[in-house]
Short mmCIF file of C-alpha atoms (C1' of nucleotides) in Angstrom, two decimals:
data_model
loop_
_atom_site.label_atom_id
_atom_site.label_comp_id
_atom_site.label_asym_id
_atom_site.label_seq_id
_atom_site.Cartn_x
_atom_site.Cartn_y
_atom_site.Cartn_z
CA MET A 1 -7.15 -13.49 -32.62
CA GLU A 2 -3.73 -12.50 -33.95
CA ARG A 3 -3.41 -10.15 -31.05
CA PHE A 4 -3.96 -12.93 -28.59
CA ILE A 5 -1.34 -15.09 -30.28
CA GLU A 6 1.10 -12.20 -30.31
CA TYR A 7 0.46 -11.70 -26.66
CA ILE A 8 1.06 -15.33 -25.81
CA LEU A 9 4.27 -15.41 -27.83
CA GLN A 10 5.73 -12.74 -25.57
CA PHE A 11 5.79 -15.32 -22.82
CA GLY A 12 6.88 -18.44 -24.66
CA ASN A 13 7.26 -20.04 -28.05
CA LEU A 14 4.64 -21.86 -30.06
CA ASN A 15 5.07 -23.46 -33.45
CA GLN A 16 2.56 -22.94 -36.25
CA GLN A 17 0.74 -26.15 -35.49
CA GLN A 18 0.26 -25.10 -31.90
CA ILE A 19 -0.88 -21.68 -32.92
CA ASP A 20 -3.47 -23.26 -35.17
CA LEU A 21 -4.66 -25.44 -32.34
CA VAL A 22 -5.10 -22.49 -30.03
CA SER A 23 -6.91 -20.53 -32.71
CA SER A 24 -9.28 -23.37 -33.42
CA LYS A 25 -10.39 -23.49 -29.81
CA ALA A 26 -11.30 -19.83 -29.53
CA THR A 27 -14.54 -18.00 -30.12
CA VAL A 28 -15.31 -14.31 -30.13
CA LEU A 29 -17.57 -12.58 -27.63
CA ALA A 30 -18.92 -9.06 -27.98
CA LEU A 31 -20.16 -7.14 -24.99
CA GLY A 32 -22.15 -3.92 -25.09
CA LYS A 33 -21.46 -1.04 -22.76
CA ASP A 34 -22.59 -1.93 -19.22
CA ASP A 35 -22.94 -5.63 -19.99
CA TYR A 36 -21.36 -8.05 -17.54
CA TYR A 37 -18.56 -10.41 -18.42
CA TRP A 38 -19.22 -12.07 -15.11
CA GLU A 39 -21.18 -11.43 -11.98
CA ALA A 40 -20.54 -12.25 -8.34
CA GLY A 41 -21.97 -15.61 -7.40
CA LYS A 42 -22.24 -16.97 -10.92
CA MET A 43 -20.06 -19.81 -12.04
CA VAL A 44 -17.35 -18.93 -14.54
CA ARG A 45 -16.29 -21.55 -17.04
CA ARG A 46 -14.28 -19.60 -19.50
CA ILE A 47 -11.07 -17.72 -20.02
CA GLY A 48 -11.11 -14.47 -21.97
CA PHE A 49 -8.69 -12.17 -23.67
CA LEU A 50 -9.82 -8.59 -24.16
CA THR A 51 -9.12 -7.34 -27.66
CA ALA A 52 -11.13 -4.12 -27.57
CA GLY A 53 -12.72 -2.00 -24.88
CA VAL A 54 -12.39 -1.50 -21.16
CA LEU A 55 -13.76 -3.53 -18.29
CA ARG A 56 -13.93 -2.62 -14.66
CA VAL A 57 -13.79 -5.00 -11.75
CA TYR A 58 -15.80 -4.07 -8.71
CA TYR A 59 -17.27 -5.58 -5.58
CA TYR A 60 -19.47 -4.61 -2.70
CA THR A 61 -18.05 -3.84 0.71
CA ASN A 62 -19.82 -5.21 3.75
CA LYS A 63 -21.38 -1.78 4.08
CA GLY A 64 -22.94 -2.24 0.69
CA GLU A 65 -20.76 0.31 -1.04
CA GLU A 66 -19.57 -0.32 -4.55
CA ASN A 67 -15.83 -0.37 -4.84
CA THR A 68 -13.82 -0.43 -8.06
CA ARG A 69 -10.86 -2.74 -7.71
CA TYR A 70 -9.21 -2.18 -11.04
CA PHE A 71 -9.68 -1.73 -14.76
CA ILE A 72 -8.77 -4.07 -17.56
CA ASP A 73 -7.95 -2.69 -20.95
CA GLU A 74 -7.03 -4.08 -24.33
CA ASN A 75 -4.67 -7.00 -24.64
CA HIS A 76 -5.12 -8.45 -21.23
CA LEU A 77 -5.96 -11.96 -20.31
CA ILE A 78 -8.74 -12.55 -17.79
CA LEU A 79 -8.09 -15.77 -16.00
CA ASP A 80 -8.41 -15.15 -12.31
CA GLY A 81 -9.23 -18.38 -10.68
CA PRO A 82 -10.66 -20.70 -13.25
CA ALA A 83 -7.44 -21.85 -14.81
CA PHE A 84 -6.14 -23.07 -11.47
CA GLU A 85 -9.05 -23.65 -9.19
CA GLY A 86 -11.56 -25.65 -11.12
CA ASN A 87 -14.88 -23.99 -11.52
CA TYR A 88 -14.71 -20.52 -10.16
CA VAL A 89 -17.41 -18.57 -8.41
CA PRO A 90 -16.34 -14.96 -8.35
CA SER A 91 -17.16 -12.45 -5.65
CA GLU A 92 -16.66 -9.60 -8.07
CA TYR A 93 -18.48 -8.06 -10.95
CA LEU A 94 -16.74 -7.54 -14.24
CA GLN A 95 -18.54 -4.98 -16.28
CA ALA A 96 -17.93 -3.47 -19.70
CA MET A 97 -17.28 0.26 -19.52
CA THR A 98 -17.36 0.54 -23.29
CA ASP A 99 -18.32 -1.85 -26.02
CA CYS A 100 -15.91 -4.73 -25.77
CA GLU A 101 -14.63 -7.59 -27.82
CA LEU A 102 -13.05 -10.68 -26.32
CA VAL A 103 -11.50 -13.90 -27.49
CA ILE A 104 -13.02 -16.65 -25.38
CA PHE A 105 -12.03 -20.19 -24.45
CA SER A 106 -14.40 -22.53 -22.71
CA LYS A 107 -12.86 -24.24 -19.76
CA LYS A 108 -13.04 -27.51 -21.68
CA ASN A 109 -11.18 -26.13 -24.69
CA TRP A 110 -8.66 -24.43 -22.48
CA ASN A 111 -7.89 -27.72 -20.75
CA GLU A 112 -7.47 -29.42 -24.09
CA ILE A 113 -4.92 -26.82 -25.09
CA SER A 114 -3.17 -27.26 -21.79
CA GLU A 115 -3.00 -31.01 -22.26
CA THR A 116 -1.75 -30.78 -25.81
CA ILE A 117 0.82 -28.02 -25.57
CA VAL A 118 3.45 -28.93 -23.03
CA ASP A 119 4.56 -25.40 -22.34
CA TRP A 120 1.10 -23.95 -22.08
CA ASP A 121 0.76 -24.07 -18.31
CA SER A 122 4.13 -22.55 -17.81
CA ILE A 123 3.28 -19.70 -20.18
CA VAL A 124 0.02 -19.09 -18.38
CA HIS A 125 1.74 -19.08 -15.03
CA LYS A 126 4.18 -16.49 -16.19
CA ILE A 127 1.28 -14.32 -17.26
CA THR A 128 -0.63 -14.69 -14.00
CA ALA A 129 2.46 -14.01 -11.95
CA LYS A 130 3.04 -10.83 -13.92
CA HIS A 131 -0.58 -9.75 -13.56
CA HIS A 132 -0.59 -10.31 -9.86
CA ARG A 133 2.59 -8.39 -9.32
CA GLU A 134 1.27 -5.48 -11.32
CA LYS A 135 -2.07 -5.37 -9.59
CA LEU A 136 -0.56 -5.54 -6.16
CA GLU A 137 1.93 -2.87 -7.03
CA ARG A 138 -0.69 -0.49 -8.30
CA ARG A 139 -2.87 -1.06 -5.31
CA SER A 140 0.01 -0.64 -2.90
CA ASN A 141 0.95 2.66 -4.39
CA LEU A 142 -2.57 3.92 -3.98
CA VAL A 143 -2.44 3.84 -0.23
CA SER A 144 0.12 6.19 1.25
CA GLN A 145 -0.10 8.87 -1.40
CA ASP A 146 -2.40 11.84 -1.53
CA ALA A 147 -5.26 11.83 -3.98
CA THR A 148 -3.62 14.20 -6.45
CA THR A 149 -0.57 11.99 -6.75
CA ARG A 150 -2.76 8.94 -7.14
CA TYR A 151 -4.66 10.59 -9.94
CA LEU A 152 -1.51 11.68 -11.71
CA ASP A 153 -0.15 8.15 -11.43
CA PHE A 154 -3.37 6.83 -12.83
CA ILE A 155 -3.16 9.14 -15.83
CA GLU A 156 0.39 8.10 -16.41
CA LYS A 157 -0.31 4.39 -16.24
CA PHE A 158 -3.60 4.39 -18.11
CA PRO A 159 -3.45 7.38 -20.43
CA THR A 160 -5.94 5.83 -22.78
CA LEU A 161 -8.55 5.19 -20.15
CA ILE A 162 -9.24 8.63 -18.80
CA ASN A 163 -11.52 9.69 -21.57
CA ARG A 164 -13.38 6.43 -21.78
CA ILE A 165 -14.35 5.95 -18.16
CA PRO A 166 -16.84 8.06 -16.22
CA LEU A 167 -15.28 10.17 -13.51
CA SER A 168 -17.17 8.42 -10.76
CA TYR A 169 -15.53 5.07 -11.44
CA ILE A 170 -12.06 6.53 -11.50
CA ALA A 171 -12.82 8.22 -8.20
CA SER A 172 -14.02 4.93 -6.80
CA TYR A 173 -10.81 3.26 -7.94
CA LEU A 174 -8.71 5.98 -6.36
CA GLY A 175 -10.69 5.79 -3.16
CA ILE A 176 -12.02 9.35 -3.19
CA THR A 177 -15.34 10.96 -3.96
CA GLN A 178 -16.30 12.16 -7.35
CA SER A 179 -16.41 15.80 -6.24
CA SER A 180 -12.94 15.59 -4.76
CA LEU A 181 -11.63 14.19 -8.00
CA SER A 182 -13.33 16.95 -9.91
CA ARG A 183 -11.62 19.53 -7.71
CA ILE A 184 -8.29 17.81 -8.12
CA ARG A 185 -8.63 17.99 -11.88
CA LYS A 186 -9.38 21.67 -11.62
CA ASN A 187 -6.23 22.27 -9.59
CA ILE A 188 -4.08 20.38 -12.02
CA ARG A 189 -5.07 22.45 -15.00
CA MET B 1 8.90 -29.08 9.42
CA GLU B 2 5.68 -30.84 10.40
CA ARG B 3 3.91 -27.54 10.14
CA PHE B 4 5.05 -27.09 6.60
CA ILE B 5 3.86 -30.55 5.65
CA GLU B 6 0.52 -29.93 7.33
CA TYR B 7 0.23 -26.72 5.42
CA ILE B 8 0.96 -28.38 2.10
CA LEU B 9 -1.51 -31.17 2.79
CA GLN B 10 -4.30 -28.60 2.97
CA PHE B 11 -3.84 -28.06 -0.72
CA GLY B 12 -3.27 -31.58 -2.00
CA ASN B 13 -2.34 -35.09 -0.98
CA LEU B 14 1.12 -36.56 -0.55
CA ASN B 15 1.99 -40.10 0.45
CA GLN B 16 4.55 -40.84 3.14
CA GLN B 17 7.32 -41.35 0.64
CA GLN B 18 6.66 -37.96 -0.89
CA ILE B 19 6.54 -36.33 2.50
CA ASP B 20 9.92 -37.82 3.29
CA LEU B 21 11.32 -36.54 0.04
CA VAL B 22 10.14 -33.01 0.76
CA SER B 23 11.49 -33.15 4.29
CA SER B 24 14.87 -34.34 3.12
CA LYS B 25 15.23 -31.33 0.85
CA ALA B 26 14.56 -28.74 3.50
CA THR B 27 16.86 -26.87 5.82
CA VAL B 28 16.11 -24.50 8.66
CA LEU B 29 16.98 -20.82 8.69
CA ALA B 30 16.89 -18.58 11.74
CA LEU B 31 16.70 -14.82 11.39
CA GLY B 32 17.25 -12.33 14.18
CA LYS B 33 15.06 -9.27 14.60
CA ASP B 34 15.78 -6.72 11.83
CA ASP B 35 17.69 -9.24 9.70
CA TYR B 36 16.76 -9.46 6.05
CA TYR B 37 15.32 -12.49 4.38
CA TRP B 38 15.94 -10.77 1.14
CA GLU B 39 16.88 -7.35 -0.12
CA ALA B 40 15.95 -5.41 -3.23
CA GLY B 41 18.38 -6.03 -6.03
CA LYS B 42 19.82 -9.25 -4.66
CA MET B 43 19.18 -12.51 -6.40
CA VAL B 44 16.86 -14.90 -4.61
CA ARG B 45 17.40 -18.61 -5.07
CA ARG B 46 15.27 -20.12 -2.38
CA ILE B 47 11.76 -20.71 -1.24
CA GLY B 48 10.88 -20.30 2.42
CA PHE B 49 8.11 -21.19 4.78
CA LEU B 50 7.80 -19.10 7.92
CA THR B 51 7.32 -21.23 11.01
CA ALA B 52 7.86 -18.58 13.67
CA GLY B 53 7.95 -14.80 13.75
CA VAL B 54 6.77 -11.94 11.58
CA LEU B 55 8.27 -10.44 8.47
CA ARG B 56 7.39 -7.24 6.75
CA VAL B 57 7.65 -6.50 3.07
CA TYR B 58 8.54 -2.97 2.12
CA TYR B 59 9.87 -0.97 -0.77
CA TYR B 60 10.92 2.54 -1.59
CA THR B 61 8.72 4.90 -3.54
CA ASN B 62 10.28 7.02 -6.23
CA LYS B 63 10.28 9.81 -3.65
CA GLY B 64 12.50 7.70 -1.47
CA GLU B 65 9.85 7.00 1.13
CA GLU B 66 9.68 3.65 2.77
CA ASN B 67 6.39 1.92 2.25
CA THR B 68 5.21 -1.24 3.97
CA ARG B 69 3.39 -3.45 1.53
CA TYR B 70 2.29 -6.23 3.85
CA PHE B 71 3.23 -8.48 6.71
CA ILE B 72 3.85 -12.20 6.67
CA ASP B 73 3.19 -14.20 9.78
CA GLU B 74 3.55 -17.82 10.82
CA ASN B 75 2.62 -20.60 8.46
CA HIS B 76 2.97 -18.75 5.23
CA LEU B 77 4.94 -19.71 2.20
CA ILE B 78 7.19 -17.11 0.62
CA LEU B 79 7.55 -17.85 -3.02
CA ASP B 80 6.93 -14.71 -4.95
CA GLY B 81 8.63 -15.02 -8.22
CA PRO B 82 11.27 -17.65 -7.98
CA ALA B 83 9.07 -20.69 -8.37
CA PHE B 84 7.82 -19.41 -11.70
CA GLU B 85 10.25 -16.95 -13.05
CA GLY B 86 13.63 -18.49 -12.76
CA ASN B 87 16.06 -16.53 -10.71
CA TYR B 88 14.30 -13.65 -9.14
CA VAL B 89 15.63 -10.22 -8.37
CA PRO B 90 13.23 -8.59 -5.98
CA SER B 91 12.48 -4.90 -5.77
CA GLU B 92 11.37 -5.26 -2.19
CA TYR B 93 12.94 -5.78 1.16
CA LEU B 94 11.77 -8.58 3.38
CA GLN B 95 12.78 -7.92 6.94
CA ALA B 96 12.27 -9.80 10.20
CA MET B 97 10.19 -7.83 12.68
CA THR B 98 10.84 -10.38 15.38
CA ASP B 99 13.16 -13.35 15.61
CA CYS B 100 12.05 -15.72 12.89
CA GLU B 101 12.42 -19.32 11.92
CA LEU B 102 11.93 -20.59 8.40
CA VAL B 103 12.02 -23.84 6.53
CA ILE B 104 14.08 -23.26 3.42
CA PHE B 105 14.42 -24.93 0.04
CA SER B 106 17.15 -24.06 -2.37
CA LYS B 107 15.88 -23.47 -5.86
CA LYS B 108 17.67 -26.62 -6.96
CA ASN B 109 16.01 -28.75 -4.30
CA TRP B 110 12.68 -27.19 -4.99
CA ASN B 111 12.96 -28.07 -8.66
CA GLU B 112 13.86 -31.62 -7.78
CA ILE B 113 10.73 -31.92 -5.69
CA SER B 114 8.72 -30.43 -8.51
CA GLU B 115 10.14 -32.94 -10.97
CA THR B 116 9.59 -35.91 -8.69
CA ILE B 117 6.13 -35.21 -7.28
CA VAL B 118 3.65 -34.92 -10.09
CA ASP B 119 1.11 -32.86 -8.16
CA TRP B 120 3.62 -30.51 -6.66
CA ASP B 121 3.27 -27.69 -9.16
CA SER B 122 -0.47 -27.81 -8.99
CA ILE B 123 -0.37 -27.60 -5.19
CA VAL B 124 1.99 -24.67 -5.35
CA HIS B 125 -0.18 -22.91 -7.86
CA LYS B 126 -3.19 -23.25 -5.63
CA ILE B 127 -1.23 -21.67 -2.83
CA THR B 128 0.03 -18.77 -4.91
CA ALA B 129 -3.40 -18.11 -6.31
CA LYS B 130 -4.81 -17.99 -2.79
CA HIS B 131 -2.05 -15.69 -1.60
CA HIS B 132 -2.51 -13.31 -4.44
CA ARG B 133 -6.24 -13.11 -3.97
CA GLU B 134 -5.80 -12.40 -0.29
CA LYS B 135 -3.16 -9.77 -0.74
CA LEU B 136 -5.10 -7.97 -3.40
CA GLU B 137 -8.24 -8.08 -1.34
CA ARG B 138 -6.56 -6.63 1.71
CA ARG B 139 -4.95 -3.92 -0.29
CA SER B 140 -8.15 -3.06 -2.10
CA ASN B 141 -10.00 -2.65 1.13
CA LEU B 142 -7.39 -0.27 2.41
CA VAL B 143 -8.15 2.33 -0.17
CA SER B 144 -11.66 3.74 0.10
CA GLN B 145 -12.04 3.42 3.85
CA ASP B 146 -11.10 5.93 6.52
CA ALA B 147 -8.08 5.26 8.65
CA THR B 148 -10.04 4.16 11.71
CA THR B 149 -11.86 1.50 9.76
CA ARG B 150 -8.62 0.36 8.18
CA TYR B 151 -7.04 0.01 11.59
CA LEU B 152 -9.99 -1.92 12.98
CA ASP B 153 -9.88 -4.24 9.99
CA PHE B 154 -6.20 -4.74 10.53
CA ILE B 155 -6.75 -5.70 14.17
CA GLU B 156 -9.44 -8.10 13.15
CA LYS B 157 -7.38 -9.80 10.47
CA PHE B 158 -4.07 -9.85 12.29
CA PRO B 159 -4.93 -9.93 15.98
CA THR B 160 -1.64 -11.54 16.84
CA LEU B 161 0.48 -8.95 15.08
CA ILE B 162 -0.50 -5.77 16.86
CA ASN B 163 1.66 -6.30 19.87
CA ARG B 164 4.63 -7.55 17.94
CA ILE B 165 5.04 -4.80 15.40
CA PRO B 166 6.09 -1.22 16.10
CA LEU B 167 3.39 1.32 15.57
CA SER B 168 5.24 3.09 12.83
CA TYR B 169 5.21 0.05 10.54
CA ILE B 170 1.52 -0.53 11.01
CA ALA B 171 0.93 3.12 10.20
CA SER B 172 3.05 2.75 7.10
CA TYR B 173 1.02 -0.26 6.04
CA LEU B 174 -2.24 1.59 6.60
CA GLY B 175 -0.99 4.58 4.69
CA ILE B 176 -1.15 7.08 7.55
CA THR B 177 1.36 8.74 9.82
CA GLN B 178 2.36 7.33 13.12
CA SER B 179 0.85 10.24 15.04
CA SER B 180 -2.47 9.84 13.29
CA LEU B 181 -2.53 6.19 14.19
CA SER B 182 -1.72 7.02 17.76
CA ARG B 183 -4.68 9.40 17.87
CA ILE B 184 -6.93 6.83 16.29
CA ARG B 185 -6.01 4.34 18.95
CA LYS B 186 -6.82 6.91 21.61
CA ASN B 187 -10.25 7.49 20.13
CA ILE B 188 -11.04 3.81 19.98
CA ARG B 189 -10.41 3.23 23.65
"C1'" DA C 1 -33.92 24.39 -30.70
"C1'" DT C 2 -36.22 21.97 -26.85
"C1'" DT C 3 -36.57 18.46 -23.63
"C1'" DG C 4 -34.97 15.03 -20.62
"C1'" DC C 5 -31.19 12.51 -18.87
"C1'" DT C 6 -26.57 11.80 -17.19
"C1'" DT C 7 -22.08 13.51 -15.92
"C1'" DT C 8 -19.26 16.99 -13.99
"C1'" DT C 9 -18.37 21.11 -11.44
"C1'" DT C 10 -19.00 24.20 -7.59
"C1'" DG C 11 -20.14 26.23 -2.95
"C1'" DC C 12 -20.41 25.77 1.78
"C1'" DC C 13 -19.03 23.87 5.87
"C1'" DA C 14 -17.57 19.73 8.85
"C1'" DT C 15 -14.18 16.41 9.70
"C1'" DA C 16 -9.98 13.70 9.02
"C1'" DT C 17 -5.29 13.59 8.46
"C1'" DG C 18 -0.57 15.66 7.98
"C1'" DG C 19 3.63 18.13 9.62
"C1'" DC C 20 6.45 19.33 13.11
"C1'" DA C 21 8.29 19.52 17.60
"C1'" DA C 22 8.03 18.66 22.34
"C1'" DA C 23 6.73 15.65 26.08
"C1'" DT C 24 6.05 11.32 27.97
"C1'" DG C 25 6.77 6.45 28.65
"C1'" DG C 26 9.46 2.06 28.23
"C1'" DT C 27 13.67 -0.72 27.76
"C1'" DT C 28 18.25 -1.82 27.76
"C1'" DT C 29 22.90 -1.14 29.34
"C1'" DC C 30 26.15 -0.10 32.48
"C1'" DG D 1 19.29 3.85 39.60
"C1'" DA D 2 21.17 6.89 35.92
"C1'" DA D 3 21.93 7.40 31.27
"C1'" DA D 4 21.01 6.56 26.64
"C1'" DC D 5 18.04 5.11 23.36
"C1'" DC D 6 13.72 3.83 21.51
"C1'" DA D 7 8.63 4.02 20.76
"C1'" DT D 8 4.47 6.43 21.59
"C1'" DT D 9 1.55 10.24 22.67
"C1'" DT D 10 0.18 15.02 22.51
"C1'" DG D 11 -0.46 20.00 21.11
"C1'" DC D 12 -0.88 23.29 17.65
"C1'" DC D 13 -2.13 24.61 13.32
"C1'" DA D 14 -2.39 23.85 8.09
"C1'" DT D 15 -4.30 21.26 4.50
"C1'" DA D 16 -6.93 17.60 2.23
"C1'" DT D 17 -11.00 15.30 1.68
"C1'" DG D 18 -15.98 14.29 2.66
"C1'" DG D 19 -21.06 15.25 2.60
"C1'" DC D 20 -24.70 17.35 0.62
"C1'" DA D 21 -27.20 19.98 -2.58
"C1'" DA D 22 -27.49 23.03 -6.35
"C1'" DA D 23 -25.81 24.62 -10.72
"C1'" DA D 24 -23.69 23.90 -15.01
"C1'" DA D 25 -22.27 21.27 -18.87
"C1'" DG D 26 -22.61 17.56 -22.13
"C1'" DC D 27 -25.30 14.45 -24.86
"C1'" DA D 28 -29.01 12.02 -27.15
"C1'" DA D 29 -33.72 11.88 -28.97
"C1'" DT D 30 -37.29 14.33 -31.08
#
DNA sequence: ATTGCTTTTTGCCATATGGCAAATGGTTTC
DNA sequence: GAAACCATTTGCCATATGGCAAAAAGCAAT
């Protein structure tokens, strides 16, 4: 929980009373490896902050292929949609790659925080804006570079993920096949 | 201006008085082909809505290569950053591909609207959230598909852009060379 | 240590895309 | 219409990546 508070404080100030309020609204959720935090088509009514573990976000193309959109690691807030768009029905799957621990807010509790703490929405908007910029940037850089460069960039940006995520998912994120990625790793050594 | 109001009304309701307020705060900006709406490193203090023409957003990779991130066509709001993050110094270039016309709000005027119309921020947040989802989705689909598929998708999603944008920029957006794209087009015929 | 299971590497060959330079086609300007 | 200036196509060859299947390596349970 402290980690979540610390995280929030990077984007705005809260006094002790406000911190206590936020804390009182949170619960903890543990996910085992391969569990889903959410699934396409199911309503989402909560906001989560990942304190331990790695999640991957994937979807199915119209050809039925699984496609990894991005990974989420420790100390990231997961609030796509729900905070702004009422109840949110995702088209993506969000699956635990390792055992995970999250701090969770029900939509109801989240709204209560938002109504009580004047700055809350503005803090949250700063965070979403940052997230979106980062995601778009990463994705943009993936196109237009060869696979080796993309892999090296990935290592650089997510050094802690490489050993925790199966090769096939990284390949899927980079948009190449698993065997190609394996060969690329061989060449790099 | 009517187009902008229509656009806004898709995301929330405004009464006539509010519509008049918004209209009174707007000015019109015309850009010639190749002009910049904004440039990397220069402060941006305005929000724009594109009523005619096409813009492209590009940046430079650390290798100095120009990279087209996406295109903006008619009836889209351009508000990355400034609305949420105070004065905004972009790292991208936003250049007119054709003659363009925009409805413009200075940051000051925009803030006044936001302070006067209670729902304004919530409307704007809905729009940004939608934009971000769309951009990310498009970008995601670009990786992990071969160039022909990417081009066909592009045609499908932006049918009106193909004849207005030089081949080289489309290629840059798709992450392939101009000659490859030319060959792809030949094969499709 | 053996077995069964999953992940990763490798080999072989087909195909897609890049790099470069020349040729062609289109437009604007005078 | 000629010249100058773009944008687009093409040819040639090198390289990167894909597809598929088999082998190897890693890991967990017994």
